[in-house]
Short mmCIF file of C-alpha atoms in Angstrom, two decimals:
data_model
loop_
_atom_site.label_atom_id
_atom_site.label_comp_id
_atom_site.label_asym_id
_atom_site.label_seq_id
_atom_site.Cartn_x
_atom_site.Cartn_y
_atom_site.Cartn_z
CA MET I 1 23.72 5.76 29.08
CA GLY I 2 22.79 8.66 31.30
CA SER I 3 20.06 8.58 33.91
CA THR I 4 18.38 10.82 36.42
CA PRO I 5 18.68 10.41 40.20
CA PRO I 6 16.06 8.60 42.27
CA ASN I 7 13.78 10.64 44.47
CA SER I 8 14.40 9.13 47.86
CA PRO I 9 16.72 6.08 48.19
CA GLY I 10 19.84 7.01 50.12
CA GLN I 11 18.48 10.37 51.31
CA GLY I 12 17.61 9.13 54.76
CA PRO I 13 19.08 6.76 57.33
CA VAL I 14 20.08 3.37 56.01
CA PRO I 15 18.09 0.56 57.72
CA GLU I 16 20.35 -1.17 60.20
CA ILE I 17 20.07 -3.35 63.29
CA LEU I 18 21.32 -1.64 66.41
CA PRO I 19 22.25 -4.08 69.19
CA PRO I 20 19.89 -3.72 72.16
CA GLY I 21 21.46 -2.43 75.36
CA PRO I 22 20.50 -4.55 78.39
CA VAL I 23 19.21 -2.25 81.12
CA ALA I 24 17.96 -3.02 84.62
CA SER I 25 16.63 -0.33 86.96
CA GLY I 26 18.22 2.33 84.82
CA HIS I 27 21.73 0.91 85.08
CA PRO I 28 23.64 -1.27 82.58
CA THR I 29 24.09 -4.90 83.60
CA SER I 30 27.86 -4.39 83.45
CA SER I 31 27.82 -2.39 86.72
CA TYR I 32 30.33 -3.23 89.44
CA ASN I 33 30.53 -2.91 93.24
CA GLY I 34 32.74 -0.10 94.45
CA GLY I 35 32.98 1.27 98.02
CA GLY I 36 29.82 -0.50 99.13
CA TYR I 37 27.75 0.91 96.28
CA THR I 38 26.77 -0.54 92.96
CA VAL I 39 28.25 1.93 90.55
CA ALA I 40 27.95 1.85 86.77
CA PRO I 41 31.34 2.25 85.11
CA THR I 42 31.76 5.21 82.82
CA PRO I 43 31.23 3.96 79.26
CA PRO I 44 34.03 4.65 76.80
CA PRO I 45 33.32 7.45 74.31
CA THR I 46 31.73 6.13 71.15
CA ARG I 47 33.43 6.84 67.87
CA PRO I 48 31.12 8.14 65.16
CA ARG I 49 30.74 5.73 62.28
CA ARG I 50 32.27 7.11 59.14
CA ARG I 51 30.24 7.03 55.97
CA PHE I 52 32.96 5.18 54.11
CA GLY I 53 32.79 2.38 56.67
CA ALA I 54 29.04 2.09 56.16
CA ALA I 55 29.28 1.59 52.39
CA PRO I 56 32.91 1.07 51.27
CA ALA I 57 32.08 -0.68 47.99
CA THR I 58 29.84 2.18 46.89
CA TYR I 59 32.54 4.76 47.53
CA VAL I 60 35.25 2.63 45.90
CA LEU I 61 33.15 2.25 42.74
CA MET I 62 32.45 5.98 42.69
CA GLY I 63 36.16 6.66 43.19
CA ILE I 64 37.16 4.43 40.26
CA ASN I 65 34.63 6.09 37.96
CA CYS I 66 35.77 9.57 38.97
CA ALA I 67 39.46 8.63 38.70
CA VAL I 68 38.98 7.33 35.15
CA TYR I 69 37.21 10.56 34.19
CA LEU I 70 39.98 12.73 35.68
CA LEU I 71 42.68 10.70 33.93
CA MET I 72 40.82 11.21 30.65
CA VAL I 73 40.66 14.96 31.21
CA PHE I 74 44.34 15.18 32.20
CA ASP I 75 45.14 13.28 29.01
CA GLY I 76 43.50 16.01 26.97
CA VAL I 77 40.01 14.57 26.46
CA ASN I 78 37.23 17.16 26.26
CA PRO I 79 35.66 17.18 29.77
CA PHE I 80 32.15 17.91 28.48
CA LYS I 81 31.93 16.21 25.10
CA PRO I 82 34.55 13.51 24.49
CA SER I 83 34.93 12.25 20.95
CA MET I 84 33.95 8.70 20.04
CA GLU I 85 37.63 7.96 19.38
CA ASP I 86 38.59 9.14 22.86
CA LEU I 87 35.86 7.05 24.48
CA MET I 88 36.98 3.94 22.61
CA ARG I 89 40.63 4.64 23.47
CA TRP I 90 39.73 4.71 27.17
CA GLY I 91 37.73 1.49 27.19
CA GLY I 92 34.34 2.17 25.60
CA GLU I 93 32.69 -0.68 23.74
CA ASN I 94 30.91 -1.22 20.47
CA ALA I 95 29.63 -4.33 18.77
CA GLY I 96 32.39 -4.43 16.16
CA ASN I 97 35.26 -4.34 18.65
CA VAL I 98 33.66 -6.92 20.92
CA LEU I 99 32.31 -9.47 18.44
CA ILE I 100 34.57 -9.07 15.42
CA LEU I 101 37.88 -8.10 17.04
CA GLY I 102 37.27 -10.17 20.19
CA GLN I 103 37.90 -7.32 22.65
CA TRP I 104 35.62 -8.75 25.35
CA ALA I 105 37.31 -6.81 28.15
CA ARG I 106 35.49 -3.72 26.89
CA ILE I 107 32.26 -5.20 28.28
CA VAL I 108 33.72 -4.44 31.73
CA THR I 109 35.85 -1.36 31.10
CA ALA I 110 33.00 0.52 29.41
CA MET I 111 31.04 0.71 32.68
CA PHE I 112 33.77 2.92 34.19
CA VAL I 113 34.01 5.38 31.27
CA HIS I 114 31.67 8.36 30.91
CA GLY I 115 30.79 10.72 28.10
CA GLY I 116 31.38 13.99 29.91
CA LEU I 117 30.97 15.66 33.28
CA LEU I 118 27.16 15.73 33.25
CA HIS I 119 26.98 12.03 32.37
CA LEU I 120 29.39 11.19 35.20
CA GLY I 121 27.64 13.43 37.72
CA LEU I 122 24.17 12.00 37.10
CA ASN I 123 25.38 8.42 37.24
CA MET I 124 27.42 8.94 40.41
CA TRP I 125 24.48 10.63 42.12
CA CYS I 126 22.30 7.61 41.33
CA LEU I 127 25.03 5.16 42.35
CA TRP I 128 25.51 6.94 45.67
CA ASN I 129 21.81 6.93 46.50
CA LEU I 130 21.20 3.31 45.53
CA GLY I 131 24.53 2.04 46.86
CA LEU I 132 23.97 3.43 50.36
CA LEU I 133 20.63 1.65 50.43
CA ALA I 134 21.90 -1.60 48.88
CA GLU I 135 25.13 -2.20 50.80
CA PRO I 136 23.56 -2.95 54.21
CA LEU I 137 21.24 -5.42 52.44
CA MET I 138 23.76 -7.31 50.30
CA GLY I 139 27.16 -6.46 51.78
CA SER I 140 30.14 -4.81 50.14
CA PHE I 141 31.08 -7.87 48.10
CA GLY I 142 27.48 -8.20 46.98
CA VAL I 143 27.38 -4.61 45.75
CA LEU I 144 30.63 -5.09 43.81
CA ALA I 145 29.27 -8.30 42.28
CA VAL I 146 25.95 -6.69 41.32
CA TYR I 147 27.70 -3.69 39.77
CA LEU I 148 30.10 -5.76 37.66
CA LEU I 149 27.72 -8.53 36.63
CA THR I 150 24.66 -6.42 35.87
CA GLY I 151 26.79 -3.81 34.13
CA ALA I 152 28.26 -6.60 31.98
CA ALA I 153 24.74 -7.91 31.27
CA GLY I 154 23.66 -4.47 30.09
CA ASP I 155 26.69 -4.10 27.83
CA LEU I 156 26.18 -7.59 26.39
CA LEU I 157 22.52 -6.89 25.55
CA SER I 158 23.53 -3.54 24.03
CA THR I 159 26.20 -5.28 21.93
CA PHE I 160 23.68 -7.86 20.75
CA ARG I 161 21.14 -5.21 19.77
CA ASN I 162 23.63 -2.89 18.05
CA PHE I 163 25.22 -5.68 16.03
CA GLY I 164 21.86 -6.90 14.75
CA TRP I 165 20.41 -3.43 14.15
CA PRO I 166 23.25 -0.96 13.55
CA LEU I 167 22.75 2.76 13.09
CA HIS I 168 23.27 4.52 9.75
CA ASP I 169 25.01 7.78 8.98
CA PRO I 170 23.49 10.42 6.63
CA ASN I 171 24.96 8.52 3.66
CA GLY I 172 23.30 5.29 4.69
CA VAL I 173 26.51 3.62 5.84
CA PRO I 174 25.92 1.36 8.88
CA TYR I 175 27.99 1.85 12.00
CA TYR I 176 28.05 0.64 15.59
CA PRO I 177 27.53 3.25 18.32
CA VAL I 178 29.92 3.50 21.26
CA GLY I 179 28.57 2.46 24.65
CA VAL I 180 29.93 3.87 27.92
CA GLY I 181 28.67 4.58 31.42
CA ALA I 182 27.63 3.01 34.71
CA SER I 183 23.90 3.26 34.18
CA GLY I 184 23.46 -0.41 33.25
CA ALA I 185 25.00 -1.36 36.59
CA ILE I 186 22.90 1.28 38.36
CA PHE I 187 19.73 -0.21 36.91
CA GLY I 188 21.05 -3.58 38.08
CA LEU I 189 21.28 -2.27 41.65
CA ALA I 190 17.74 -0.97 41.34
CA GLY I 191 16.46 -4.35 40.15
CA ALA I 192 18.18 -6.18 43.00
CA LEU I 193 16.81 -3.71 45.56
CA ILE I 194 13.26 -4.13 44.31
CA VAL I 195 13.49 -7.85 45.10
CA LEU I 196 15.36 -7.58 48.42
CA LEU I 197 13.14 -4.83 49.83
CA LYS I 198 10.20 -7.21 49.56
CA SER I 199 11.71 -9.60 52.10
CA ASN I 200 9.87 -10.07 55.40
CA ARG I 201 13.21 -10.74 57.13
CA LEU I 202 14.08 -7.06 57.30
CA PRO I 203 13.58 -5.54 60.79
CA VAL I 204 12.00 -2.42 59.32
CA PRO I 205 8.33 -1.35 59.60
CA PRO I 206 6.42 -2.66 56.56
CA GLU I 207 5.19 0.79 55.60
CA GLU I 208 8.73 2.13 55.47
CA LEU I 209 9.82 -0.81 53.32
CA LYS I 210 6.94 -0.18 50.94
CA LYS I 211 7.94 3.47 50.59
CA LEU I 212 11.57 2.60 49.89
CA ARG I 213 10.65 -0.11 47.41
CA ARG I 214 8.12 2.13 45.67
CA SER I 215 10.69 4.89 45.25
CA VAL I 216 13.16 2.45 43.62
CA ILE I 217 10.43 1.17 41.29
CA TYR I 218 9.53 4.75 40.33
CA PHE I 219 13.20 5.52 39.69
CA ALA I 220 13.57 2.56 37.32
CA ALA I 221 10.26 3.10 35.53
CA ILE I 222 10.67 6.86 35.07
CA ASN I 223 14.21 6.56 33.76
CA LEU I 224 13.32 3.77 31.36
CA VAL I 225 10.44 5.84 29.97
CA LEU I 226 12.67 8.92 29.73
CA GLY I 227 15.36 6.96 27.91
CA PHE I 228 12.99 5.65 25.25
CA SER I 229 11.35 9.09 24.92
CA ILE I 230 14.69 10.82 24.41
CA ASN I 231 15.65 8.36 21.67
CA VAL I 232 12.32 8.85 19.91
CA GLY I 233 12.80 12.63 20.01
CA THR I 234 16.38 12.37 18.78
CA ARG I 235 15.36 10.27 15.80
CA ALA I 236 12.35 12.46 15.00
CA PHE I 237 14.23 15.78 15.04
CA GLY I 238 17.67 14.58 14.05
CA VAL I 239 19.36 16.24 17.04
CA GLY I 240 19.86 15.27 20.64
CA VAL I 241 21.61 12.56 22.60
CA GLY I 242 21.36 8.80 22.38
CA VAL I 243 20.42 6.72 25.42
CA ASP I 244 21.46 3.08 25.53
CA ASN I 245 18.15 1.64 26.69
CA MET I 246 19.26 -1.92 26.00
CA ALA I 247 22.01 -1.51 28.59
CA HIS I 248 19.42 -0.24 31.07
CA LEU I 249 17.04 -3.13 30.38
CA GLY I 250 19.82 -5.72 30.48
CA GLY I 251 21.18 -4.42 33.76
CA PHE I 252 17.74 -4.19 35.35
CA ALA I 253 16.73 -7.72 34.30
CA CYS I 254 20.05 -9.12 35.55
CA GLY I 255 19.55 -7.33 38.88
CA LEU I 256 16.17 -9.04 39.31
CA LEU I 257 17.77 -12.39 38.46
CA PHE I 258 20.69 -11.80 40.83
CA ALA I 259 18.45 -11.03 43.82
CA ALA I 260 15.96 -13.87 43.18
CA PRO I 261 17.89 -16.51 45.19
CA MET I 262 19.20 -13.99 47.74
CA ILE I 263 18.08 -12.90 51.19
CA PRO I 264 18.97 -9.61 52.90
CA ARG I 265 22.12 -9.61 55.00
CA ILE I 266 20.20 -7.75 57.72
CA GLY I 267 17.96 -10.11 59.65
CA SER I 268 19.47 -13.30 58.19
CA PRO I 269 22.07 -15.80 59.49
CA ARG I 270 25.44 -14.97 58.01
CA SER I 271 26.08 -18.51 56.75
CA THR I 272 22.72 -18.58 54.94
CA PHE I 273 23.30 -15.14 53.43
CA ASN I 274 26.78 -16.09 52.19
CA LEU I 275 25.47 -19.30 50.62
CA ARG I 276 22.66 -17.43 48.83
CA LEU I 277 25.09 -14.76 47.63
CA ARG I 278 27.47 -17.34 46.18
CA THR I 279 24.52 -19.06 44.51
CA ALA I 280 23.36 -15.80 42.96
CA ILE I 281 26.83 -14.99 41.64
CA GLY I 282 27.23 -18.48 40.17
CA VAL I 283 23.82 -18.40 38.47
CA VAL I 284 24.38 -14.97 36.91
CA ILE I 285 27.91 -15.80 35.73
CA GLY I 286 26.55 -18.94 34.09
CA VAL I 287 23.79 -17.02 32.31
CA LEU I 288 26.21 -14.32 31.11
CA VAL I 289 28.72 -16.85 29.79
CA LEU I 290 25.98 -18.64 27.84
CA PHE I 291 24.61 -15.38 26.46
CA GLY I 292 28.09 -14.20 25.49
CA PHE I 293 28.75 -17.49 23.70
CA PHE I 294 25.42 -17.14 21.88
CA ILE I 295 26.08 -13.65 20.52
CA LYS I 296 29.67 -14.59 19.67
CA GLN I 297 28.39 -17.35 17.40
CA LEU I 298 25.62 -15.17 16.00
CA TRP I 299 27.84 -12.69 14.12
CA ARG I 300 29.41 -15.50 12.09
CA TYR I 301 26.08 -16.12 10.39
#
């Protein structure tokens, strides 16, 4: 479930509203009279805004992913090529464990487990870029919700696909591949951004919004094409890596659905934004529960 980083989101200043400073005749309106003169008081020194404070949810999610990887390595897991057994032991998912054994928690834990340092690095680079762009638009709680819900949607679609069409080993024996990684959730962030960056509420020049939105669309399209191409090459030559494209598609589609009822936090009344966010979370949870119930019943037939 690896992916390549986007070209531009997150590599420039995050759009924000800066409060206007009231000025009259070159002096702040908060001036006071001292000694017969109108003197502007010395403003207190401004504290630079830390990056963590600008996007705490993004950094927390990155920290959890990195912490899980380090714990795996300290436990003796190969840092570059973990075995399938190690990935499953640390929370990876496959269709058999989820549908037959009922280990539904793996739908969530799998999005924090990665198949090696390169896999982790690429996903965290993408999460950092998209998260810094998304968090001012949907808030920290919104980013956490998008990550968890769209990542779960990707894992559910992957489980559905793998159970219905399992892989086969050289002897023709069917088996279910292991799914790990944050890329389903990353595609979910991309889908949500594509919708939110179209809003006319954002106090950003339209041309800049178009550039940002176009770069996110290119990121999603290029990585989807690369994922399918890699799988075609792997099957044709019998060597290579497998990319869980169903997780990418599921996460991306869920991100579009999540953002459909939403409005950007920037440029919108807080009460309206919070109501739309709760609506989006409720709608997506309902869809995921129904889809999970559907695939749970499917394996019995």
